[in-house]
CSV table of C-alpha atoms in Angstrom, one decimal:
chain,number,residue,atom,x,y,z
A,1,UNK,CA,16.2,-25.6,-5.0
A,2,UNK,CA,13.6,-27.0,-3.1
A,3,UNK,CA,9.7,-27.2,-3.9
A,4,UNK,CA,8.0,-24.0,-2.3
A,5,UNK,CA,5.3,-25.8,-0.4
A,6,UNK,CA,8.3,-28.6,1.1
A,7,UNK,CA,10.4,-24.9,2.0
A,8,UNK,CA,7.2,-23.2,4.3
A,9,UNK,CA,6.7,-25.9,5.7
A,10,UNK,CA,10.5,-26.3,6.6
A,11,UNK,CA,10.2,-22.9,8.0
A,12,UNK,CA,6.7,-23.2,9.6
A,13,UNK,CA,8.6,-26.1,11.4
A,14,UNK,CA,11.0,-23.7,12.1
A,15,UNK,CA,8.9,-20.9,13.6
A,16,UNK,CA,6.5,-23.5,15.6
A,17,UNK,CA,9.3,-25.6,17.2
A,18,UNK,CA,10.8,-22.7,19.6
A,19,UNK,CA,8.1,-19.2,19.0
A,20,UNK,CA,10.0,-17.7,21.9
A,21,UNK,CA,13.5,-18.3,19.8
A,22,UNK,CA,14.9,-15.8,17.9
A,23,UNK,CA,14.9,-18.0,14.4
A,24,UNK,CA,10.9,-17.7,14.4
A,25,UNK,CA,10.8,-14.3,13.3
A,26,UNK,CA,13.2,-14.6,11.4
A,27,UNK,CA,11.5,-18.1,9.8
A,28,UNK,CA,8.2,-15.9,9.4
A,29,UNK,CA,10.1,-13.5,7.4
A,30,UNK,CA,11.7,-16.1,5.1
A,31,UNK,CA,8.1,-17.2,4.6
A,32,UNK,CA,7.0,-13.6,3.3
A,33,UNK,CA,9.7,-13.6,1.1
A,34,UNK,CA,9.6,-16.7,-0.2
A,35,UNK,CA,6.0,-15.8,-1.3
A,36,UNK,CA,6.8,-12.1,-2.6
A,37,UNK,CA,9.4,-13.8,-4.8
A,38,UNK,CA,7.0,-16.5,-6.2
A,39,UNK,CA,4.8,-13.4,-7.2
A,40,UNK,CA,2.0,-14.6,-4.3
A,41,UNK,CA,1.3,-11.7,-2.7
A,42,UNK,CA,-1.8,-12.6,-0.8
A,43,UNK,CA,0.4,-15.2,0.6
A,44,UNK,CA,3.5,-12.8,1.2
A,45,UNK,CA,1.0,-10.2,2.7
A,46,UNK,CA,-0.4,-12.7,5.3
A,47,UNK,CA,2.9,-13.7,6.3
A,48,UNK,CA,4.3,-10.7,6.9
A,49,UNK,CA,1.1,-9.6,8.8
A,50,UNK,CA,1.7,-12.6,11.1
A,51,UNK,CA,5.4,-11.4,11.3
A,52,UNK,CA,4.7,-8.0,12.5
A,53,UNK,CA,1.6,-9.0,14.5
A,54,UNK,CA,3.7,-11.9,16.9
A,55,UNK,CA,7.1,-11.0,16.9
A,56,UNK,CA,6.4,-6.9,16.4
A,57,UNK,CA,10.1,-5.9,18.7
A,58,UNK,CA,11.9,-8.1,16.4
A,59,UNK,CA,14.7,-7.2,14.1
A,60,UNK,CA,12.6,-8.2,10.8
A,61,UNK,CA,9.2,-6.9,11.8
A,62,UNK,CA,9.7,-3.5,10.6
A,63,UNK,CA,11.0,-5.0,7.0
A,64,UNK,CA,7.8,-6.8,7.0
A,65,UNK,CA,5.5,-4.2,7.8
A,66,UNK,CA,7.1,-1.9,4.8
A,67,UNK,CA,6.8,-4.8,2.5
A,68,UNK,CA,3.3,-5.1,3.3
A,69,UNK,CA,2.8,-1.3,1.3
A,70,UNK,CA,4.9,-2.1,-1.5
A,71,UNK,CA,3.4,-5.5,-2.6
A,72,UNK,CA,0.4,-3.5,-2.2
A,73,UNK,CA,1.9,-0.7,-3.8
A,74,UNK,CA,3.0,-2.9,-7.1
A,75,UNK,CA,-0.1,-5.1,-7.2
A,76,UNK,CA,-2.1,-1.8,-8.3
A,77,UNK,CA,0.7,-0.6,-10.6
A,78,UNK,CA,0.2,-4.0,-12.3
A,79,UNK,CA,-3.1,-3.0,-12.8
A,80,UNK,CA,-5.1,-4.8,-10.2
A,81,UNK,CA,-7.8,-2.7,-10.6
A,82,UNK,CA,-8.7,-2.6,-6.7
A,83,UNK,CA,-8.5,0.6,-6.0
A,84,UNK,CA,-8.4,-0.3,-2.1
A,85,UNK,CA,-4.4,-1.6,-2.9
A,86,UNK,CA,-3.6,1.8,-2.9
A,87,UNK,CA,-5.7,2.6,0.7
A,88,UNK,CA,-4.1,-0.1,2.2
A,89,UNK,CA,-0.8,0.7,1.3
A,90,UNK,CA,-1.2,3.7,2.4
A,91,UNK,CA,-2.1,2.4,5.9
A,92,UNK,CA,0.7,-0.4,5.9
A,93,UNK,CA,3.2,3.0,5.6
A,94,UNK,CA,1.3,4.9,7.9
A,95,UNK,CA,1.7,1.7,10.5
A,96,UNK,CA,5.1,1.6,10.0
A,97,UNK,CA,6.2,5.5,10.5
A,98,UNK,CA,3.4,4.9,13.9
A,99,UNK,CA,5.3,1.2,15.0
A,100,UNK,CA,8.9,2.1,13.6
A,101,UNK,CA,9.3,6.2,13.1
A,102,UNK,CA,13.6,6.0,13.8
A,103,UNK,CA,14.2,2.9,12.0
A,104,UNK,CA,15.8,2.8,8.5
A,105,UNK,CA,12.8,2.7,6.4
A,106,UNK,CA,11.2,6.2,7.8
A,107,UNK,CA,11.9,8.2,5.5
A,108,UNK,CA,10.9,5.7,2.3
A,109,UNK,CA,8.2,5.3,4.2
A,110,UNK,CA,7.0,9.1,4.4
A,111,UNK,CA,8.4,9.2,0.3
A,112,UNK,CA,5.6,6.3,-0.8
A,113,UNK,CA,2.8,8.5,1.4
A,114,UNK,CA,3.6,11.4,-0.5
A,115,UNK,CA,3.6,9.7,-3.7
A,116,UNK,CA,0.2,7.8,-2.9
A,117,UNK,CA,-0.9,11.0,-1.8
A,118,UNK,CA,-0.3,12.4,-5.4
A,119,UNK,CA,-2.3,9.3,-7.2
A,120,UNK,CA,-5.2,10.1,-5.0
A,121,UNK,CA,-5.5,13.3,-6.1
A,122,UNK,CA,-4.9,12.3,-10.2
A,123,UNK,CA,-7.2,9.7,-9.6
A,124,UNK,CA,-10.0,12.6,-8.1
A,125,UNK,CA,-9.2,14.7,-11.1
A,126,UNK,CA,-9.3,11.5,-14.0
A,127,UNK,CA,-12.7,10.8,-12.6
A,128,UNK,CA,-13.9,14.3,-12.4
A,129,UNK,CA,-13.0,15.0,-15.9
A,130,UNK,CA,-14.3,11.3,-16.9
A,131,UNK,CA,-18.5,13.3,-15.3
A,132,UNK,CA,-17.1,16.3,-17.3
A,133,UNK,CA,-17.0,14.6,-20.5
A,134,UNK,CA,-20.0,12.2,-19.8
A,135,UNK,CA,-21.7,15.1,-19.4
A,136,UNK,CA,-22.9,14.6,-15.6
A,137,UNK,CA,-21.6,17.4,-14.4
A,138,UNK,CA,-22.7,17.7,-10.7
A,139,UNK,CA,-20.8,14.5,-10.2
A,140,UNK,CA,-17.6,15.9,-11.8
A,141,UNK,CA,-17.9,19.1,-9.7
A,142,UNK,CA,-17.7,16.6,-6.3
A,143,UNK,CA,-14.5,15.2,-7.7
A,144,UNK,CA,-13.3,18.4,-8.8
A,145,UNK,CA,-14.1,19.9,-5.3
A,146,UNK,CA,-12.0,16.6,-3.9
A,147,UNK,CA,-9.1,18.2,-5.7
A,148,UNK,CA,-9.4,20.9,-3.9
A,149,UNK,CA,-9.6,19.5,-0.9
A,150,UNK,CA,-6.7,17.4,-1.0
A,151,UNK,CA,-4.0,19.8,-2.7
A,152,UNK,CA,-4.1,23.8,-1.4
A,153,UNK,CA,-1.8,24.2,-4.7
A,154,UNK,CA,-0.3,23.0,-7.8
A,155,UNK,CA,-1.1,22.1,-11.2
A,156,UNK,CA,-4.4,19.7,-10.4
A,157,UNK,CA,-5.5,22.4,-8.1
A,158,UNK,CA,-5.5,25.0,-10.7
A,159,UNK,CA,-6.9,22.8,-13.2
A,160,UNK,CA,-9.9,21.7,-10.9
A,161,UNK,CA,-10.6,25.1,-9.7
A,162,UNK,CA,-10.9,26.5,-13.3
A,163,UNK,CA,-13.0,23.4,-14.4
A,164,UNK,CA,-15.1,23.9,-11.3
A,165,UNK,CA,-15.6,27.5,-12.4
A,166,UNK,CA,-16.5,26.8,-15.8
A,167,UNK,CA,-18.8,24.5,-15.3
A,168,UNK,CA,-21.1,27.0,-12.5
């Protein structure tokens, strides 16, 4: 087990001494996971940027680029409360089904929009009924309306719509 800064560096040696080579991708992409597994994800996110941004026809880039939403993805389930986590993610997924739409990850991919999707809405209708009980109610019937908006159906859309109604 080697000390983490001595092993990028390795790698980094790796990836500068031949860019061209096939092992610098491949090096790049060690370094992303090196830092996803230390729990660095600024660090894992940057390298796998770098990954997908110099070496985007290699074998790993697509890997990378779906990493890039999940450490996203699991930095605001752990309660990072940057809401923008979640907008990024979904435009990390979004690159990859635009970069990568036949490779293996596609369709996890279009599963983690659809989920995000779903939180957005949630998160619309928590902070429309957060006005509601605050008692501001013109801003909770903008978020309410968001609802709307965002889902034609379901159970948030019929709960918005007859919170919308009863507060007119």
């Amino acid at each position: 087990k080697l000390d983490t800064t001595k092993l990028i560096g390795m790698l980094e040696k790796v990836r500068d001494s031949a860019p061209q080579a096939n092992t610098a991708p491949a090096a790049q992409y060690q370094i992303g996971e090196v830092y996803q597994n230390k729990g660095k994800a600024p660090e894992a996110i940057a390298a796998y940027r770098k990954l997908v941004q110099d070496w985007p026809e290699s074998t790993q880039a697509p890997e990378g680029q779906y990493r890039i939403g999940m450490i996203l993805v699991e930095e605001a389930k752990r309660g990072n409360q940057d809401m923008g986590n979640l907008d990024r993610a979904r435009e990390a997924f979004e690159d990859y089904l635009s970069r990568y739409p036949n490779r293996s990850r596609a369709g996890d991919a279009r599963a983690q929009l659809a989920k995000l999707g779903s939180q957005d809405v949630q998160r619309s209708y928590d902070v429309a009924e957060f006005y509601r009980r605050k008692g501001d109610y013109e801003s909770a019937r903008f978020y309410y309306r968001e609802v709307l908006k965002k889902h034609a159906s379901g159970s948030l859309h019929d709960k918005a719509s007859a919170a919308l109604k009863s507060l007119q």
